[in-house]
Amino acid sequence: MLQPKLLKKVIEVLEECQIPYSVTGSIASSLQGEPRATHDIDLIVMLKKTDVENLMAHFKEQRYYLNEQSIKEAITHQSMFNLIDTEEGDKVDFWLLTNEPFDVSRFKRRYQEDFFGIKMFVTSPEDTILAKLRWAKMSGGSQKQMIDVLRIYELQFGQLNMEYIEFWVEKLDLEPLWAEIKDKANPL
């Protein structure tokens, strides 16, 4: 299964199960900046324990690896779990929506986008920038994350809500990385 097919199946399942979600990570940055290859699909989900059985039922085919205990632990700890398509090697990382103010804010600001004919909810460009800056900080300055941020910033420059970005950059202590992006950027 190609990633767009897996993405489509996952989105259809989440919508059928009425599980709120938002596509984030490299797929979001590819839509908002420069497309690049990625090995996984990242989703933020608002999942409850009552959703687990229904979610498991949709991925019972042998080709999918989805661990029920991992899902329950992720819900309890507001962490993450994976779905793996064992035939294609594609992976979906499901990140549980946390109570952290930034996570709540970015989930509220998601919007609907069309990607390979799939209508799906995606984090806003501002929130993709902030999330990738946060990942870059946690990983010691990941160049892949920084390049994604730079491309979104350059391509979306005229439409970005800079006040929103600046507010969260300060709150999340991302000023040095944000300054680096602004210094390197050549907005279109």
Coordinates of C-alpha atoms in Angstrom, one line a residue:
M1 CA 0.0 0.0 0.0
L2 CA 1.4 3.4 -0.9
Q3 CA 1.4 6.1 1.8
P4 CA -1.5 8.0 0.2
K5 CA -3.6 4.9 0.3
L6 CA -2.7 4.2 3.9
L7 CA -3.4 7.8 4.8
K8 CA -6.8 7.7 3.1
K9 CA -7.7 4.5 4.9
V10 CA -6.7 5.9 8.3
I11 CA -8.6 9.2 7.7
E12 CA -11.7 7.3 6.6
V13 CA -11.6 5.1 9.7
L14 CA -11.1 8.1 12.0
E15 CA -14.0 10.0 10.4
E16 CA -16.2 6.9 10.5
C17 CA -15.4 6.4 14.2
Q18 CA -15.9 10.1 14.8
I19 CA -12.4 10.5 16.3
P20 CA -11.2 14.1 15.9
Y21 CA -7.7 14.3 14.3
S22 CA -5.2 16.5 12.6
V23 CA -2.5 15.6 10.2
T24 CA 0.8 17.1 11.3
G25 CA 4.6 16.4 10.7
S26 CA 6.1 16.0 7.3
I27 CA 2.8 15.6 5.4
A28 CA 1.6 18.9 6.8
S29 CA 5.0 20.6 6.0
S30 CA 4.9 19.1 2.5
L31 CA 1.5 20.6 1.9
Q32 CA 2.5 24.0 3.3
G33 CA 6.1 24.2 2.2
E34 CA 8.4 22.0 0.1
P35 CA 7.3 18.4 -0.5
R36 CA 9.7 15.8 0.7
A37 CA 9.8 12.0 1.2
T38 CA 8.7 10.7 4.6
H39 CA 8.6 7.3 6.2
D40 CA 5.7 7.9 8.4
I41 CA 2.4 9.7 8.8
D42 CA 1.9 11.8 11.9
L43 CA -1.5 12.4 13.3
I44 CA -2.8 14.1 16.5
V45 CA -5.9 12.3 17.7
M46 CA -8.5 13.0 20.4
L47 CA -9.0 9.4 21.3
K48 CA -11.0 8.0 24.3
K49 CA -10.9 4.5 25.8
T50 CA -14.3 3.9 24.4
D51 CA -12.9 4.3 20.8
V52 CA -10.3 1.6 21.1
E53 CA -12.4 -1.4 20.3
N54 CA -13.9 0.3 17.2
L55 CA -10.4 1.4 16.0
M56 CA -9.0 -2.1 16.4
A57 CA -11.9 -3.6 14.5
H58 CA -11.1 -1.5 11.4
F59 CA -7.4 -2.7 11.3
K60 CA -7.9 -6.4 12.1
E61 CA -6.5 -7.5 8.7
Q62 CA -3.3 -9.4 9.1
R63 CA -1.3 -6.8 7.1
Y64 CA -1.8 -4.2 9.9
Y65 CA 0.0 -4.2 13.2
L66 CA -1.9 -2.3 15.9
N67 CA -1.5 -3.1 19.6
E68 CA -4.5 -2.6 21.8
Q69 CA -2.5 -2.3 25.0
S70 CA -0.2 0.3 23.4
I71 CA -3.3 2.4 22.5
K72 CA -4.7 2.2 26.0
E73 CA -1.3 3.2 27.5
A74 CA -1.1 6.1 25.1
I75 CA -4.5 7.3 26.2
T76 CA -3.6 7.0 29.9
H77 CA -0.3 8.8 29.5
Q78 CA -1.2 11.2 26.7
S79 CA 1.6 9.8 24.6
M80 CA 1.6 7.9 21.2
F81 CA 1.1 4.6 19.5
N82 CA 1.8 3.2 16.0
L83 CA -0.1 1.5 13.2
I84 CA 2.2 -0.4 10.8
D85 CA 1.3 -1.7 7.4
T86 CA 3.5 -4.8 7.4
E87 CA 3.2 -5.4 3.7
E88 CA 4.4 -2.0 2.7
G89 CA 6.4 -1.0 5.8
D90 CA 4.5 2.3 6.1
K91 CA 3.8 3.6 9.6
V92 CA 1.3 5.9 11.2
D93 CA 2.3 7.6 14.5
F94 CA -0.9 8.6 16.5
W95 CA 0.0 11.3 19.0
L96 CA -2.7 11.8 21.7
L97 CA -3.9 15.3 22.1
T98 CA -2.5 16.6 25.4
N99 CA -3.8 19.2 27.8
E100 CA -0.8 21.4 27.1
P101 CA -1.9 24.9 26.0
F102 CA 0.0 24.8 22.7
D103 CA -1.4 21.4 21.7
V104 CA -5.0 22.5 22.6
S105 CA -4.5 25.7 20.5
R106 CA -3.0 24.0 17.4
F107 CA -5.8 21.4 17.5
K108 CA -8.5 24.1 17.5
R109 CA -6.8 25.9 14.6
R110 CA -6.7 22.9 12.3
Y111 CA -8.2 23.3 8.8
Q112 CA -9.4 21.1 6.0
E113 CA -7.1 20.4 3.1
D114 CA -7.2 18.2 0.0
F115 CA -4.2 15.9 -0.5
F116 CA -4.1 13.3 -3.2
G117 CA -7.9 13.6 -3.4
I118 CA -8.2 13.0 0.4
K119 CA -10.1 15.7 2.4
M120 CA -8.4 15.8 5.8
F121 CA -7.8 18.1 8.8
V122 CA -4.3 19.5 8.9
T123 CA -2.5 21.7 11.5
S124 CA -2.2 25.3 10.4
P125 CA 1.1 26.5 8.8
E126 CA 1.9 28.5 11.9
D127 CA 1.4 25.5 14.1
T128 CA 3.4 23.3 11.8
I129 CA 6.2 25.8 12.1
L130 CA 6.0 25.9 15.9
A131 CA 5.8 22.1 16.2
K132 CA 8.8 21.6 14.0
L133 CA 10.8 24.2 15.8
R134 CA 9.9 22.4 19.0
W135 CA 11.1 19.0 17.5
A136 CA 14.3 20.7 16.3
K137 CA 14.9 22.0 19.8
M138 CA 14.3 18.6 21.4
S139 CA 16.5 16.8 18.8
G140 CA 19.4 19.3 19.2
G141 CA 18.7 21.3 16.0
S142 CA 17.6 18.7 13.5
Q143 CA 18.3 20.2 10.0
K144 CA 15.4 18.3 8.4
Q145 CA 13.0 20.0 10.8
M146 CA 14.7 23.4 10.3
I147 CA 14.5 23.1 6.5
D148 CA 10.8 22.2 6.7
V149 CA 10.2 25.3 8.8
L150 CA 12.3 27.5 6.5
R151 CA 10.3 26.4 3.4
I152 CA 6.9 26.9 5.1
Y153 CA 8.0 30.3 6.3
E154 CA 9.3 31.3 2.8
L155 CA 6.2 30.0 0.9
Q156 CA 3.5 31.1 3.3
F157 CA 5.2 34.4 4.5
G158 CA 2.5 36.8 3.4
Q159 CA -0.3 34.7 4.9
L160 CA 1.3 33.8 8.3
N161 CA -0.1 35.1 11.5
M162 CA 3.2 36.4 12.9
E163 CA 1.7 37.6 16.2
Y164 CA 0.5 34.1 16.9
I165 CA 3.9 32.6 16.0
E166 CA 5.9 35.2 18.1
F167 CA 3.6 34.6 21.0
W168 CA 4.2 30.8 21.0
V169 CA 7.9 31.1 20.1
E170 CA 8.3 33.0 23.4
K171 CA 6.1 30.7 25.4
L172 CA 7.8 27.6 24.1
D173 CA 11.3 29.1 24.4
L174 CA 12.1 28.8 20.7
E175 CA 13.6 32.3 20.1
P176 CA 17.1 31.2 19.0
L177 CA 15.8 28.7 16.4
W178 CA 13.1 31.2 15.2
A179 CA 15.8 33.9 14.8
E180 CA 17.8 31.5 12.7
I181 CA 14.9 30.8 10.4
K182 CA 14.2 34.6 9.9
D183 CA 17.9 35.2 9.2
K184 CA 18.1 32.5 6.6
A185 CA 14.8 33.1 4.9
N186 CA 14.2 34.5 1.4
P187 CA 10.4 34.9 1.5
L188 CA 8.6 34.7 -1.8

